[in-house]
Coordinates of C-alpha atoms in Angstrom, one line a residue:
Chain A
M1 CA 26.4 65.4 51.8
S2 CA 28.7 68.3 52.6
D3 CA 30.8 70.0 50.0
T4 CA 33.9 68.3 51.0
E5 CA 34.5 64.7 52.2
P6 CA 34.9 64.1 55.9
V7 CA 38.2 62.7 57.0
P8 CA 37.6 58.9 57.0
A9 CA 36.6 58.0 60.5
A10 CA 38.0 54.6 60.1
A11 CA 41.5 55.8 59.2
P12 CA 43.9 54.3 61.7
A13 CA 45.8 57.1 63.5
G14 CA 49.2 55.5 63.3
R15 CA 49.1 54.3 59.7
K16 CA 49.7 56.5 56.8
R17 CA 47.1 56.1 54.0
A18 CA 49.1 58.0 51.4
G19 CA 46.6 57.5 48.6
Y20 CA 43.5 58.8 50.4
R21 CA 42.9 62.4 49.6
R22 CA 39.9 64.6 50.4
L23 CA 38.2 65.9 47.3
P24 CA 35.2 68.2 46.8
V25 CA 32.0 66.1 46.4
Q26 CA 31.4 66.7 42.7
Q27 CA 35.0 66.3 41.8
R28 CA 35.2 63.0 43.7
R29 CA 32.0 61.7 42.0
E30 CA 33.4 62.5 38.6
Q31 CA 36.8 61.0 39.5
L32 CA 35.1 57.7 40.6
I33 CA 33.1 57.5 37.4
A34 CA 36.2 58.2 35.3
V35 CA 38.2 55.6 37.1
A36 CA 35.4 53.1 36.9
L37 CA 35.0 53.8 33.2
A38 CA 38.7 53.2 32.6
L39 CA 38.6 49.9 34.5
F40 CA 35.4 48.8 32.8
S41 CA 37.0 49.6 29.5
A42 CA 40.1 47.7 30.2
R43 CA 38.5 44.5 31.5
P44 CA 35.0 42.9 31.1
P45 CA 32.8 44.3 33.9
D46 CA 32.5 40.8 35.5
E47 CA 36.2 41.1 36.3
V48 CA 36.2 44.5 37.9
S49 CA 35.4 44.8 41.6
L50 CA 34.4 47.7 43.7
D51 CA 37.7 47.3 45.5
D52 CA 39.5 47.8 42.2
V53 CA 37.7 51.0 41.7
A54 CA 38.4 52.2 45.3
E55 CA 42.1 51.3 45.0
A56 CA 42.6 52.9 41.6
S57 CA 40.8 56.1 42.9
G58 CA 42.9 56.4 46.0
A59 CA 39.6 56.1 48.0
S60 CA 38.3 53.7 50.6
R61 CA 35.6 51.1 49.8
P62 CA 33.2 52.8 52.3
L63 CA 33.8 56.1 50.6
V64 CA 32.9 54.6 47.2
Y65 CA 29.7 53.3 48.8
R66 CA 28.9 56.8 50.1
Y67 CA 28.7 58.0 46.5
F68 CA 27.3 54.9 45.0
A69 CA 25.1 53.2 47.6
G70 CA 24.1 50.6 44.9
G71 CA 27.7 49.5 44.7
K72 CA 29.3 48.1 41.5
Q73 CA 26.0 48.0 39.6
Q74 CA 25.3 51.7 40.2
L75 CA 28.8 52.7 39.4
Y76 CA 28.8 50.7 36.2
E77 CA 25.6 52.4 35.1
A78 CA 27.0 55.8 35.9
A79 CA 30.2 55.0 33.9
L80 CA 28.1 53.6 31.0
R81 CA 26.0 56.8 31.0
S82 CA 29.0 58.9 30.9
A83 CA 30.5 56.8 28.1
A84 CA 27.2 57.1 26.2
E85 CA 27.2 60.9 26.5
E86 CA 30.7 61.0 25.3
L87 CA 29.9 58.8 22.3
I88 CA 26.8 60.8 21.3
S89 CA 28.9 64.0 21.5
R90 CA 31.1 62.5 18.7
F91 CA 28.1 62.1 16.4
V92 CA 28.6 65.6 15.1
V93 CA 28.9 65.9 11.4
P94 CA 31.7 68.3 10.3
A95 CA 30.5 71.4 8.5
R96 CA 32.8 70.9 5.5
G97 CA 33.4 68.0 3.1
T98 CA 31.4 65.8 0.8
P99 CA 28.9 63.4 2.4
T100 CA 31.3 60.4 2.1
E101 CA 34.0 62.5 3.8
Q102 CA 31.7 63.7 6.5
L103 CA 30.6 60.1 7.1
G104 CA 34.2 59.0 7.3
T105 CA 35.0 61.6 10.0
V106 CA 32.1 60.5 12.2
L107 CA 33.1 56.9 11.8
S108 CA 36.6 57.7 12.7
G109 CA 35.4 59.3 15.9
Y110 CA 33.3 56.2 16.6
L111 CA 36.2 53.8 16.1
S112 CA 38.4 55.9 18.4
F113 CA 35.8 55.5 21.0
V114 CA 35.7 51.7 20.4
A115 CA 39.5 51.5 20.7
E116 CA 39.4 53.6 24.0
H117 CA 36.7 51.4 25.6
D118 CA 37.9 48.1 24.1
A119 CA 37.0 45.3 26.5
G120 CA 34.1 47.3 28.0
Y121 CA 32.6 48.0 24.6
A122 CA 32.9 44.3 23.6
A123 CA 31.4 43.1 26.9
L124 CA 28.5 45.5 26.7
L125 CA 27.5 44.8 23.1
R126 CA 28.0 41.0 23.5
G127 CA 25.6 40.9 26.4
G128 CA 25.3 38.5 29.3
S129 CA 27.4 40.5 31.7
V130 CA 26.4 40.3 35.3
V131 CA 26.0 44.1 35.4
E132 CA 23.7 44.1 32.3
T133 CA 20.1 45.1 33.2
A134 CA 17.1 46.6 31.6
R135 CA 18.7 50.0 32.5
T136 CA 22.0 49.4 30.8
S137 CA 20.2 48.0 27.7
A138 CA 18.1 51.2 27.7
I139 CA 21.3 53.3 27.7
V140 CA 22.7 51.3 24.7
D141 CA 19.3 51.5 22.9
E142 CA 19.3 55.3 23.5
V143 CA 22.7 55.6 21.8
R144 CA 21.4 53.5 18.8
R145 CA 18.2 55.6 18.6
T146 CA 20.3 58.8 18.6
A147 CA 22.5 57.4 15.9
L148 CA 19.4 56.5 13.9
R149 CA 17.8 60.0 14.4
R150 CA 21.0 61.9 13.5
T151 CA 21.6 59.8 10.4
V152 CA 18.1 60.2 9.2
R153 CA 18.2 64.0 9.9
Y154 CA 21.6 64.2 8.1
M155 CA 19.9 62.5 5.1
G156 CA 17.4 65.4 5.1
V157 CA 14.5 63.1 5.9
R158 CA 11.8 64.1 8.3
E159 CA 9.6 61.0 8.5
P160 CA 11.6 57.9 7.6
G161 CA 9.5 55.1 6.2
P162 CA 10.0 51.4 7.2
R163 CA 12.6 50.7 4.5
L164 CA 14.8 53.7 5.2
T165 CA 14.6 52.9 8.9
L166 CA 15.5 49.3 8.1
L167 CA 18.5 50.5 6.1
V168 CA 19.8 52.8 8.7
R169 CA 19.3 50.4 11.6
S170 CA 21.0 47.7 9.6
W171 CA 23.9 49.9 8.8
I172 CA 24.3 50.9 12.4
S173 CA 24.4 47.2 13.3
V174 CA 27.1 46.8 10.6
V175 CA 29.2 49.5 12.4
E176 CA 28.8 47.6 15.7
A177 CA 29.5 44.2 14.2
C178 CA 32.5 45.6 12.4
S179 CA 33.8 47.2 15.7
L180 CA 33.3 43.9 17.6
S181 CA 35.0 41.9 14.9
W182 CA 37.9 44.4 14.8
L183 CA 38.4 44.0 18.6
D184 CA 38.1 40.2 18.4
E185 CA 40.8 40.1 15.8
G186 CA 43.2 42.2 17.9
R187 CA 42.6 45.3 15.9
Q188 CA 44.6 43.9 13.0
L189 CA 43.1 46.2 10.4
P190 CA 44.0 49.9 10.5
P191 CA 41.0 52.1 11.6
A192 CA 41.3 54.2 8.5
E193 CA 40.7 51.1 6.3
L194 CA 37.7 50.1 8.4
C195 CA 36.3 53.6 8.0
D196 CA 36.7 53.4 4.2
W197 CA 35.0 50.0 4.2
L198 CA 32.1 51.2 6.3
V199 CA 31.6 54.2 4.1
D200 CA 31.6 51.9 1.0
E201 CA 29.1 49.6 2.7
F202 CA 26.9 52.6 3.5
V203 CA 26.9 53.7 -0.1
V204 CA 26.1 50.3 -1.6
M205 CA 23.6 49.3 1.0
T206 CA 21.8 52.6 0.4
A207 CA 22.0 52.0 -3.4
A208 CA 20.6 48.5 -3.1
T209 CA 17.7 49.7 -0.9
A210 CA 17.0 52.5 -3.4
F211 CA 15.6 49.9 -5.8
H212 CA 13.1 48.9 -3.2
D213 CA 12.1 52.3 -1.9
E214 CA 11.4 55.7 -3.4
Q215 CA 12.4 57.6 -0.2
T216 CA 15.8 55.9 -0.2
A217 CA 16.2 56.6 -3.9
E218 CA 15.8 60.3 -3.1
V219 CA 18.3 60.1 -0.3
L220 CA 20.8 58.4 -2.7
A221 CA 20.2 61.0 -5.4
G222 CA 20.9 63.7 -2.9
L223 CA 24.1 62.0 -1.7
L224 CA 25.3 61.5 -5.2
A225 CA 24.5 65.1 -6.1
L226 CA 26.5 66.4 -3.2
D227 CA 29.3 63.9 -3.6
G228 CA 29.7 65.0 -7.3
P229 CA 29.7 63.0 -10.5
D230 CA 33.3 62.0 -10.0
G231 CA 32.9 61.6 -6.2
R232 CA 33.6 58.6 -4.3
A233 CA 30.1 57.2 -4.2
A234 CA 29.5 57.5 -7.9
R235 CA 32.9 55.9 -8.7
L236 CA 32.2 53.0 -6.3
L237 CA 28.8 52.3 -7.8
G238 CA 30.3 52.6 -11.3
R239 CA 33.0 50.0 -10.5
L240 CA 30.5 47.5 -9.1
A241 CA 28.9 47.3 -12.5
A242 CA 32.1 45.8 -13.9
P243 CA 32.8 43.0 -11.4
H244 CA 34.8 41.1 -14.0
A245 CA 37.4 43.8 -13.5
L246 CA 37.8 42.6 -9.9
G247 CA 40.7 40.5 -8.4
Chain B
M1 CA 13.4 9.8 38.5
S2 CA 11.2 6.9 37.6
D3 CA 9.9 6.4 34.0
T4 CA 6.5 7.8 34.8
E5 CA 5.5 10.6 37.1
P6 CA 4.1 9.7 40.5
V7 CA 0.5 10.8 41.2
P8 CA 0.9 14.2 42.9
A9 CA 0.9 13.5 46.6
A10 CA -0.6 16.8 47.4
A11 CA -3.6 16.3 45.2
P12 CA -6.7 16.7 47.4
A13 CA -8.8 13.5 47.2
G14 CA -12.1 15.2 46.9
R15 CA -11.1 17.9 44.3
K16 CA -10.8 17.0 40.7
R17 CA -7.6 18.4 39.0
A18 CA -8.7 17.8 35.5
G19 CA -5.6 19.4 33.9
Y20 CA -3.0 17.3 35.7
R21 CA -2.0 14.2 33.7
R22 CA 0.7 11.7 34.3
L23 CA 3.3 11.7 31.5
P24 CA 6.4 9.7 30.8
V25 CA 9.5 11.5 32.1
Q26 CA 11.1 12.4 28.8
Q27 CA 7.7 13.4 27.3
R28 CA 6.9 15.7 30.2
R29 CA 10.3 17.3 30.0
E30 CA 9.9 18.0 26.3
Q31 CA 6.4 19.2 26.9
L32 CA 7.5 21.7 29.6
I33 CA 10.3 23.0 27.3
A34 CA 7.9 23.4 24.4
V35 CA 5.3 25.2 26.5
A36 CA 8.0 27.4 28.0
L37 CA 9.3 28.2 24.6
A38 CA 5.8 29.1 23.4
L39 CA 5.3 31.4 26.4
F40 CA 8.8 33.0 26.1
S41 CA 8.1 33.6 22.4
A42 CA 4.8 35.3 23.0
R43 CA 5.9 37.6 25.8
P44 CA 9.2 39.0 27.0
P45 CA 10.8 36.6 29.5
D46 CA 10.5 39.1 32.3
E47 CA 6.7 38.7 32.0
V48 CA 6.5 34.9 32.1
S49 CA 6.3 33.2 35.5
L50 CA 6.9 29.6 36.4
D51 CA 3.2 29.5 37.4
D52 CA 2.3 30.5 33.8
V53 CA 4.4 27.5 32.5
A54 CA 2.9 25.1 35.1
E55 CA -0.7 26.2 34.2
A56 CA -0.2 26.1 30.5
S57 CA 1.4 22.6 30.8
G58 CA -1.4 21.2 33.0
A59 CA 1.2 20.5 35.6
S60 CA 1.7 21.7 39.2
R61 CA 4.4 24.2 40.2
P62 CA 6.2 21.5 42.3
L63 CA 6.2 19.2 39.3
V64 CA 7.9 21.8 37.2
Y65 CA 10.5 22.2 39.9
R66 CA 11.1 18.4 39.9
Y67 CA 12.2 18.8 36.3
F68 CA 13.8 22.2 36.5
A69 CA 15.2 22.6 40.0
G70 CA 16.8 25.9 38.8
G71 CA 13.3 27.3 38.2
K72 CA 12.4 29.8 35.6
Q73 CA 16.1 30.5 34.8
Q74 CA 16.9 26.9 34.0
L75 CA 13.6 26.4 32.0
Y76 CA 14.4 29.6 30.0
E77 CA 17.9 28.3 29.1
A78 CA 16.5 24.9 28.1
A79 CA 13.8 26.6 26.0
L80 CA 16.5 28.8 24.4
R81 CA 18.7 25.9 23.7
S82 CA 15.9 24.0 22.0
A83 CA 15.1 27.1 20.0
A84 CA 18.7 27.5 19.0
E85 CA 18.9 23.9 17.8
E86 CA 15.8 24.4 15.8
L87 CA 17.2 27.6 14.2
I88 CA 20.5 25.9 13.4
S89 CA 18.6 23.0 11.8
R90 CA 17.1 25.6 9.3
F91 CA 20.5 26.7 8.2
V92 CA 20.5 24.0 5.5
V93 CA 21.2 25.2 2.0
P94 CA 18.8 23.5 -0.5
A95 CA 20.6 21.3 -3.1
R96 CA 19.1 23.1 -6.1
G97 CA 19.0 26.6 -7.3
T98 CA 21.4 29.5 -7.9
P99 CA 23.3 31.0 -5.0
T100 CA 20.9 33.9 -4.7
E101 CA 17.9 31.5 -4.7
Q102 CA 19.5 29.3 -2.1
L103 CA 20.3 32.2 0.1
G104 CA 16.7 33.4 -0.2
T105 CA 15.4 30.0 0.9
V106 CA 17.7 30.0 4.0
L107 CA 16.6 33.5 4.9
S108 CA 13.0 32.6 4.4
G109 CA 13.5 29.9 7.0
Y110 CA 15.2 32.3 9.4
L111 CA 12.3 34.9 9.1
S112 CA 9.7 32.1 9.8
F113 CA 11.7 31.4 13.0
V114 CA 11.7 35.1 13.9
A115 CA 7.9 35.3 13.3
E116 CA 7.3 32.2 15.4
H117 CA 9.4 33.4 18.3
D118 CA 8.4 37.1 18.0
A119 CA 8.6 38.7 21.5
G120 CA 11.2 36.2 22.8
Y121 CA 13.5 36.7 19.8
A122 CA 13.3 40.5 20.3
A123 CA 13.8 40.3 24.0
L124 CA 16.8 38.0 23.6
L125 CA 18.6 40.0 21.0
R126 CA 17.8 43.3 22.6
G127 CA 19.4 42.2 25.9
G128 CA 18.9 43.3 29.4
S129 CA 16.3 40.7 30.3
V130 CA 16.4 39.3 33.9
V131 CA 17.0 35.8 32.5
E132 CA 20.0 36.9 30.4
T133 CA 23.2 35.4 31.7
A134 CA 26.6 34.5 30.3
R135 CA 25.1 31.1 29.5
T136 CA 22.2 32.5 27.4
S137 CA 24.6 34.9 25.6
A138 CA 26.8 31.9 24.9
I139 CA 23.9 30.1 23.2
V140 CA 23.2 33.1 21.1
D141 CA 26.9 33.4 20.2
E142 CA 27.0 29.8 19.2
V143 CA 24.1 30.3 16.8
R144 CA 26.0 33.3 15.3
R145 CA 29.2 31.4 15.1
T146 CA 27.4 28.5 13.4
A147 CA 25.8 30.9 10.9
L148 CA 29.3 32.4 10.2
R149 CA 30.9 28.9 9.7
R150 CA 28.1 27.7 7.4
T151 CA 28.1 30.8 5.3
V152 CA 31.9 30.7 4.9
R153 CA 31.8 27.0 4.1
Y154 CA 29.0 27.7 1.6
M155 CA 31.3 30.2 0.0
G156 CA 33.8 27.5 -0.5
V157 CA 36.3 29.1 1.8
R158 CA 38.4 27.1 4.2
E159 CA 40.3 29.8 6.1
P160 CA 38.5 33.1 6.1
G161 CA 40.7 36.2 6.4
P162 CA 39.8 39.2 8.6
R163 CA 37.9 41.0 5.8
L164 CA 35.8 38.1 4.7
T165 CA 35.0 37.4 8.4
L166 CA 34.2 41.0 8.9
L167 CA 31.8 40.9 5.9
V168 CA 30.0 37.8 7.0
R169 CA 29.7 38.9 10.6
S170 CA 28.4 42.2 9.4
W171 CA 25.8 40.7 7.1
I172 CA 24.6 38.4 9.9
S173 CA 24.1 41.4 12.0
V174 CA 22.1 43.0 9.2
V175 CA 19.9 39.9 9.2
E176 CA 19.4 40.3 13.0
A177 CA 18.8 44.1 12.8
C178 CA 16.4 43.6 9.9
S179 CA 14.5 41.0 11.9
L180 CA 14.3 43.2 15.0
S181 CA 13.2 46.2 12.9
W182 CA 10.6 44.1 11.2
L183 CA 9.1 43.0 14.6
D184 CA 9.3 46.5 16.0
E185 CA 7.3 47.9 13.0
G186 CA 4.6 45.2 13.6
R187 CA 5.8 43.1 10.6
Q188 CA 4.5 45.6 8.1
L189 CA 6.7 44.4 5.3
P190 CA 6.0 41.0 3.7
P191 CA 8.7 38.5 4.6
A192 CA 9.3 37.7 0.9
E193 CA 10.3 41.4 0.3
L194 CA 12.6 41.3 3.3
C195 CA 14.3 38.2 2.0
D196 CA 14.8 39.9 -1.4
W197 CA 16.2 42.9 0.3
L198 CA 18.6 40.8 2.4
V199 CA 19.8 38.9 -0.6
D200 CA 20.4 42.2 -2.4
E201 CA 22.3 43.5 0.6
F202 CA 24.4 40.4 0.7
V203 CA 25.4 40.8 -3.0
V204 CA 26.3 44.5 -2.8
M205 CA 28.1 44.2 0.6
T206 CA 30.1 41.3 -0.8
A207 CA 30.9 43.3 -4.0
A208 CA 32.0 46.4 -2.1
T209 CA 34.2 44.3 0.1
A210 CA 35.7 42.6 -3.0
F211 CA 37.4 45.9 -3.8
H212 CA 39.2 45.7 -0.4
D213 CA 40.1 42.0 -0.4
E214 CA 41.2 39.4 -2.8
Q215 CA 39.6 36.5 -1.0
T216 CA 36.2 38.2 -1.1
A217 CA 36.8 39.0 -4.8
E218 CA 37.2 35.3 -5.5
V219 CA 34.0 34.5 -3.5
L220 CA 32.1 37.1 -5.6
A221 CA 33.5 35.8 -8.8
G222 CA 32.3 32.3 -7.8
L223 CA 28.9 33.6 -6.9
L224 CA 28.5 35.5 -10.2
A225 CA 29.7 32.4 -12.2
L226 CA 27.1 30.2 -10.5
D227 CA 24.4 32.8 -10.6
G228 CA 24.9 33.3 -14.3
P229 CA 25.6 36.3 -16.5
D230 CA 22.0 37.3 -16.5
G231 CA 21.4 36.1 -12.9
R232 CA 20.1 38.2 -10.2
A233 CA 23.4 39.2 -8.7
A234 CA 24.9 40.4 -12.0
R235 CA 21.7 42.3 -12.9
L236 CA 21.7 44.0 -9.5
L237 CA 25.3 45.1 -9.7
G238 CA 24.8 46.3 -13.3
R239 CA 21.8 48.5 -12.2
L240 CA 23.9 50.1 -9.5
A241 CA 26.1 51.8 -12.0
A242 CA 23.2 53.8 -13.4
P243 CA 21.7 55.3 -10.2
H244 CA 20.3 58.2 -12.1
A245 CA 17.8 55.7 -13.5
L246 CA 16.4 55.3 -10.0
G247 CA 13.1 56.6 -8.6

């Protein structure tokens, strides 16, 4: 492929195709992926056609095929890969703050991503889409594995045992289920409240696992030490002991 | 289709086909589904062929197609539907016992199901299989919705609000993530310990949500009342307040 797109040979001489512009190859590729991602975010992938992508990109259908010979499936995978990279780039823990504050910041970034990719996120995690393949599942799995690795590393653990792995994987699934539930209910709950809830769930799930596992007990002790004796985690656990005070 | 299978027309007169037996129609159908389910449980669906099903059933490939004209895909869906019905039939809460004991019994049934359908369960929930379609996802979704409805009904709630729904959906996803993690790690942890862990997680997740939601606070109060002041739930929550006692 040359550096710039050729003038479309099929362009009728007498008809103005205002939307069709020539773009450098890399720029066009990125543009098509970005447009596809926007469309796949707004609607379930089964409802997005290659023509929709071409039209929204100001490109012709043959041009889209020049870049993505595999058609919609290939374009979907490229868009998904770009979304996965973007999501993983948000898994960065801020340098300052207590552990519960840091966790809240990362979760807030995750929920922004969920809101931006609404229908596409839901369709992807729900499964059964026509564009879902072993390759798309591998991309989703890679995001989950990265989230697991980063969380474990953040906990200061090198070799997570089966119970700590179980805890973190379970909590990641809570984040996903919570995101899906939030979208299904038309995003009724404010994202900040969801983040608070997810942080609380992380603390109590870790605390309950700590009774079953020494490694998790050490992680909890570290978290409580950094969070402080009057920190959010310690206060939450303290309140749980007096459930009659609820309601 | 007549009540009994015809003698296969293609059977060579001089060659004994010891494995091929004539069966009543309904019985053969059920047998094919059961055999398919066993194969789809033992290996990922992508690695199971229609020939495997025919061979393991003592039937010919054309005979399998007589029952399942849609081939492997249709057989997979029938097997999945039968597995889903079986799983839902295990969602029955025993009449006796405290809430935490009842929950443990239901979870134990769930984990037996997971162990029985090992590779098939993992492939299904992981997604991306060639046999996964909107129909198979709908079957899985129906199981999840049933689990949600039954859990909410068990809590004595008629109209679950968004936070209680969020809690129950999240906890169901923990059960699934836990099951997948258990299979991935070669079932290292004894199922009874997993059940204990899942019951504990249910209690603490509910308790943490109760701070955010009055409806959940009522559910927790009801659970604690039935479980007793020295019951498992109350003891767990009491211990959480003294995390320094851990490890």
